[in-house]
Amino acid sequence: MLARRARVGDRDAFAQLVDRHGPALHRYASRMLDDPSETADCLQDAFADAWRGLPGWEGRAAVRTWLFTLVTNAVRRHQSRHLRRTPRPVEDEQLRTRVAADTGQDPARIVEMDDFVRALDAALGRLPEGQRSTWLLREVEGLSYAEIAEVSAATPDVVRGRLARARATLEVAMEDWR
């Protein structure tokens, strides 16, 4: 409903779409790039693309999937203009709140989980871009294989393969955390 309203120029509906999907899109872009200002630039580009593209959006994909596609394209454009650097860990308040709840506020457990998240971010940073993107979209953002295939312009079989390779690599990299 919001997408349909935004499609005909309703700025408030578009703002609600940004508010609803912005945190997940930011989380994803932050883990694909290495700098908060670069992330902000990519998101701004993607939302500008969304605003300009909404009149032609036919609704064949969910608006969330379409927005992830636009962010993925913005990240790729940005990476092609800049030297590839290792992504920096993201300060994710939602994740920190969840860790605190899962650990029962035990300070030692919180420190341990922070170390785990840093190790995971480092391991993710070493994955090839396609595997990292696929893993983040599936494991963090919860997109289906079909949605990831659409976002990454691949087939579901390619998505399965990338995800399997990413999981295998992460399993080895995170062996100390088992």
mmCIF file of C-alpha atoms in Angstrom:
data_model
loop_
_atom_site.group_PDB
_atom_site.id
_atom_site.type_symbol
_atom_site.label_atom_id
_atom_site.label_comp_id
_atom_site.label_asym_id
_atom_site.label_seq_id
_atom_site.Cartn_x
_atom_site.Cartn_y
_atom_site.Cartn_z
ATOM 1 C CA MET A 1 0.000 0.000 0.000
ATOM 2 C CA LEU A 2 2.802 2.435 0.903
ATOM 3 C CA ALA A 3 4.652 1.622 -2.310
ATOM 4 C CA ARG A 4 1.542 2.229 -4.382
ATOM 5 C CA ARG A 5 0.977 5.581 -2.678
ATOM 6 C CA ALA A 6 4.646 6.547 -3.047
ATOM 7 C CA ARG A 7 4.499 5.501 -6.683
ATOM 8 C CA VAL A 8 2.040 8.302 -7.421
ATOM 9 C CA GLY A 9 4.203 10.890 -5.640
ATOM 10 C CA ASP A 10 3.099 10.639 -1.990
ATOM 11 C CA ARG A 11 6.223 11.836 -0.137
ATOM 12 C CA ASP A 12 4.893 10.779 3.272
ATOM 13 C CA ALA A 13 4.379 7.225 2.051
ATOM 14 C CA PHE A 14 7.911 7.206 0.647
ATOM 15 C CA ALA A 15 9.260 8.492 3.977
ATOM 16 C CA GLN A 16 7.444 5.637 5.726
ATOM 17 C CA LEU A 17 9.040 3.138 3.316
ATOM 18 C CA VAL A 18 12.449 4.617 4.108
ATOM 19 C CA ASP A 19 11.741 4.432 7.854
ATOM 20 C CA ARG A 20 10.503 0.854 7.606
ATOM 21 C CA HIS A 21 13.280 -0.569 5.408
ATOM 22 C CA GLY A 22 16.109 1.873 6.087
ATOM 23 C CA PRO A 23 17.648 0.091 9.109
ATOM 24 C CA ALA A 24 17.971 -3.257 7.285
ATOM 25 C CA LEU A 25 19.320 -1.573 4.159
ATOM 26 C CA HIS A 26 21.827 0.369 6.275
ATOM 27 C CA ARG A 27 22.939 -2.791 8.075
ATOM 28 C CA TYR A 28 23.517 -4.515 4.757
ATOM 29 C CA ALA A 29 25.348 -1.605 3.097
ATOM 30 C CA SER A 30 27.487 -1.031 6.204
ATOM 31 C CA ARG A 31 28.765 -4.573 6.093
ATOM 32 C CA MET A 32 29.457 -4.372 2.371
ATOM 33 C CA LEU A 33 31.412 -1.094 2.580
ATOM 34 C CA ASP A 34 34.116 0.166 4.892
ATOM 35 C CA ASP A 35 33.155 3.682 5.859
ATOM 36 C CA PRO A 36 30.033 5.217 7.411
ATOM 37 C CA SER A 37 30.088 8.188 5.026
ATOM 38 C CA GLU A 38 30.403 5.824 2.030
ATOM 39 C CA THR A 39 27.464 3.836 3.389
ATOM 40 C CA ALA A 40 25.411 7.007 3.753
ATOM 41 C CA ASP A 41 26.272 8.045 0.184
ATOM 42 C CA CYS A 42 25.229 4.647 -1.181
ATOM 43 C CA LEU A 43 21.948 4.693 0.729
ATOM 44 C CA GLN A 44 21.227 8.207 -0.450
ATOM 45 C CA ASP A 45 21.901 7.124 -4.039
ATOM 46 C CA ALA A 46 19.684 4.050 -3.628
ATOM 47 C CA PHE A 47 16.798 6.031 -2.129
ATOM 48 C CA ALA A 48 17.120 8.646 -4.875
ATOM 49 C CA ASP A 49 17.001 5.801 -7.417
ATOM 50 C CA ALA A 50 13.937 4.426 -5.628
ATOM 51 C CA TRP A 51 12.129 7.765 -5.701
ATOM 52 C CA ARG A 52 12.902 8.233 -9.394
ATOM 53 C CA GLY A 53 12.112 4.597 -10.199
ATOM 54 C CA LEU A 54 8.867 4.192 -8.282
ATOM 55 C CA PRO A 55 6.610 5.381 -11.118
ATOM 56 C CA GLY A 56 7.992 2.601 -13.324
ATOM 57 C CA TRP A 57 8.065 -0.047 -10.567
ATOM 58 C CA GLU A 58 5.561 -2.723 -11.531
ATOM 59 C CA GLY A 59 5.398 -4.528 -8.213
ATOM 60 C CA ARG A 60 6.544 -7.903 -9.543
ATOM 61 C CA ALA A 61 8.943 -8.134 -6.590
ATOM 62 C CA ALA A 62 8.241 -7.113 -3.025
ATOM 63 C CA VAL A 63 9.241 -3.512 -2.371
ATOM 64 C CA ARG A 64 11.799 -4.760 0.187
ATOM 65 C CA THR A 65 13.463 -6.961 -2.428
ATOM 66 C CA TRP A 66 13.465 -4.106 -4.934
ATOM 67 C CA LEU A 67 15.079 -1.769 -2.366
ATOM 68 C CA PHE A 68 17.783 -4.345 -1.574
ATOM 69 C CA THR A 69 18.439 -4.577 -5.324
ATOM 70 C CA LEU A 70 18.858 -0.810 -5.539
ATOM 71 C CA VAL A 71 21.218 -0.771 -2.541
ATOM 72 C CA THR A 72 23.220 -3.669 -4.000
ATOM 73 C CA ASN A 73 23.557 -1.786 -7.286
ATOM 74 C CA ALA A 74 24.601 1.401 -5.457
ATOM 75 C CA VAL A 75 27.225 -0.550 -3.483
ATOM 76 C CA ARG A 76 28.584 -2.073 -6.698
ATOM 77 C CA ARG A 77 28.754 1.327 -8.410
ATOM 78 C CA HIS A 78 30.538 2.767 -5.410
ATOM 79 C CA GLN A 79 32.997 -0.135 -5.219
ATOM 80 C CA SER A 80 33.793 0.172 -8.918
ATOM 81 C CA ARG A 81 34.718 3.849 -8.359
ATOM 82 C CA HIS A 82 36.889 3.170 -5.297
ATOM 83 C CA LEU A 83 39.616 0.758 -4.394
ATOM 84 C CA ARG A 84 38.256 -2.293 -2.633
ATOM 85 C CA ARG A 85 39.001 -2.132 1.066
ATOM 86 C CA THR A 86 38.228 -4.467 3.925
ATOM 87 C CA PRO A 87 34.817 -3.642 5.415
ATOM 88 C CA ARG A 88 34.859 -2.275 8.918
ATOM 89 C CA PRO A 89 32.649 -3.779 11.607
ATOM 90 C CA VAL A 90 29.328 -2.086 11.920
ATOM 91 C CA GLU A 91 28.025 -0.662 15.182
ATOM 92 C CA ASP A 92 24.607 -2.259 15.160
ATOM 93 C CA GLU A 93 22.492 -1.143 18.118
ATOM 94 C CA GLN A 94 19.817 -3.740 17.356
ATOM 95 C CA LEU A 95 22.441 -6.503 17.494
ATOM 96 C CA ARG A 96 23.977 -5.132 20.706
ATOM 97 C CA THR A 97 20.537 -4.962 22.351
ATOM 98 C CA ARG A 98 19.837 -8.562 21.316
ATOM 99 C CA VAL A 99 23.232 -9.714 22.626
ATOM 100 C CA ALA A 100 22.578 -7.972 25.934
ATOM 101 C CA ALA A 101 19.169 -9.657 26.215
ATOM 102 C CA ASP A 102 20.578 -13.083 25.246
ATOM 103 C CA THR A 103 23.392 -12.813 27.782
ATOM 104 C CA GLY A 104 21.189 -11.667 30.635
ATOM 105 C CA GLN A 105 23.355 -8.545 31.033
ATOM 106 C CA ASP A 106 26.279 -10.696 32.303
ATOM 107 C CA PRO A 107 29.314 -8.428 31.673
ATOM 108 C CA ALA A 108 31.678 -11.331 30.901
ATOM 109 C CA ARG A 109 29.190 -12.811 28.430
ATOM 110 C CA ILE A 110 28.625 -9.411 26.794
ATOM 111 C CA VAL A 111 32.387 -9.001 26.257
ATOM 112 C CA GLU A 112 32.566 -12.524 24.846
ATOM 113 C CA MET A 113 29.710 -11.830 22.428
ATOM 114 C CA ASP A 114 31.327 -8.538 21.359
ATOM 115 C CA ASP A 115 34.518 -10.485 20.597
ATOM 116 C CA PHE A 116 32.467 -13.017 18.631
ATOM 117 C CA VAL A 117 30.791 -10.287 16.573
ATOM 118 C CA ARG A 118 34.187 -8.699 15.814
ATOM 119 C CA ALA A 119 35.572 -12.084 14.727
ATOM 120 C CA LEU A 120 32.498 -12.692 12.562
ATOM 121 C CA ASP A 121 32.792 -9.243 10.965
ATOM 122 C CA ALA A 122 36.469 -9.926 10.204
ATOM 123 C CA ALA A 123 35.625 -13.329 8.686
ATOM 124 C CA LEU A 124 32.817 -11.787 6.628
ATOM 125 C CA GLY A 125 35.230 -9.129 5.380
ATOM 126 C CA ARG A 126 37.459 -11.853 3.940
ATOM 127 C CA LEU A 127 34.640 -13.475 1.954
ATOM 128 C CA PRO A 128 34.336 -12.659 -1.746
ATOM 129 C CA GLU A 129 31.717 -9.957 -2.299
ATOM 130 C CA GLY A 130 29.064 -12.283 -3.756
ATOM 131 C CA GLN A 131 29.333 -14.741 -0.887
ATOM 132 C CA ARG A 132 29.324 -11.969 1.746
ATOM 133 C CA SER A 133 26.300 -10.312 0.154
ATOM 134 C CA THR A 134 24.427 -13.622 -0.116
ATOM 135 C CA TRP A 135 25.231 -14.604 3.483
ATOM 136 C CA LEU A 136 24.149 -11.205 4.846
ATOM 137 C CA LEU A 137 20.909 -11.161 2.868
ATOM 138 C CA ARG A 138 20.002 -14.688 4.004
ATOM 139 C CA GLU A 139 21.335 -14.950 7.558
ATOM 140 C CA VAL A 140 20.978 -11.361 8.765
ATOM 141 C CA GLU A 141 18.130 -9.943 6.692
ATOM 142 C CA GLY A 142 16.161 -13.175 6.210
ATOM 143 C CA LEU A 143 15.549 -12.921 2.461
ATOM 144 C CA SER A 144 14.496 -16.079 0.653
ATOM 145 C CA TYR A 145 16.714 -17.731 -1.968
ATOM 146 C CA ALA A 146 14.424 -16.393 -4.700
ATOM 147 C CA GLU A 147 14.615 -12.845 -3.301
ATOM 148 C CA ILE A 148 18.408 -13.016 -3.034
ATOM 149 C CA ALA A 149 18.566 -14.323 -6.601
ATOM 150 C CA GLU A 150 16.546 -11.331 -7.746
ATOM 151 C CA VAL A 151 18.659 -8.860 -5.741
ATOM 152 C CA SER A 152 21.926 -10.305 -7.042
ATOM 153 C CA ALA A 153 20.737 -10.980 -10.618
ATOM 154 C CA ALA A 154 21.526 -14.676 -10.216
ATOM 155 C CA THR A 155 19.593 -17.920 -10.091
ATOM 156 C CA PRO A 156 18.463 -19.608 -6.869
ATOM 157 C CA ASP A 157 20.996 -22.375 -7.607
ATOM 158 C CA VAL A 158 23.820 -19.817 -7.719
ATOM 159 C CA VAL A 159 22.538 -18.380 -4.436
ATOM 160 C CA ARG A 160 22.562 -21.853 -2.852
ATOM 161 C CA GLY A 161 26.138 -22.401 -4.022
ATOM 162 C CA ARG A 162 27.361 -19.025 -2.770
ATOM 163 C CA LEU A 163 25.656 -19.540 0.548
ATOM 164 C CA ALA A 164 27.110 -23.036 0.953
ATOM 165 C CA ARG A 165 30.624 -21.753 0.187
ATOM 166 C CA ALA A 166 30.187 -18.783 2.532
ATOM 167 C CA ARG A 167 28.939 -21.019 5.346
ATOM 168 C CA ALA A 168 31.804 -23.484 4.838
ATOM 169 C CA THR A 169 34.396 -20.699 4.851
ATOM 170 C CA LEU A 170 32.862 -19.067 7.921
ATOM 171 C CA GLU A 171 32.710 -22.409 9.713
ATOM 172 C CA VAL A 172 36.466 -22.812 9.271
ATOM 173 C CA ALA A 173 37.178 -19.174 10.133
ATOM 174 C CA MET A 174 35.031 -19.342 13.269
ATOM 175 C CA GLU A 175 36.310 -22.750 14.437
ATOM 176 C CA ASP A 176 37.699 -21.218 17.660
ATOM 177 C CA TRP A 177 34.175 -20.099 18.587
ATOM 178 C CA ARG A 178 32.587 -23.561 18.504
#
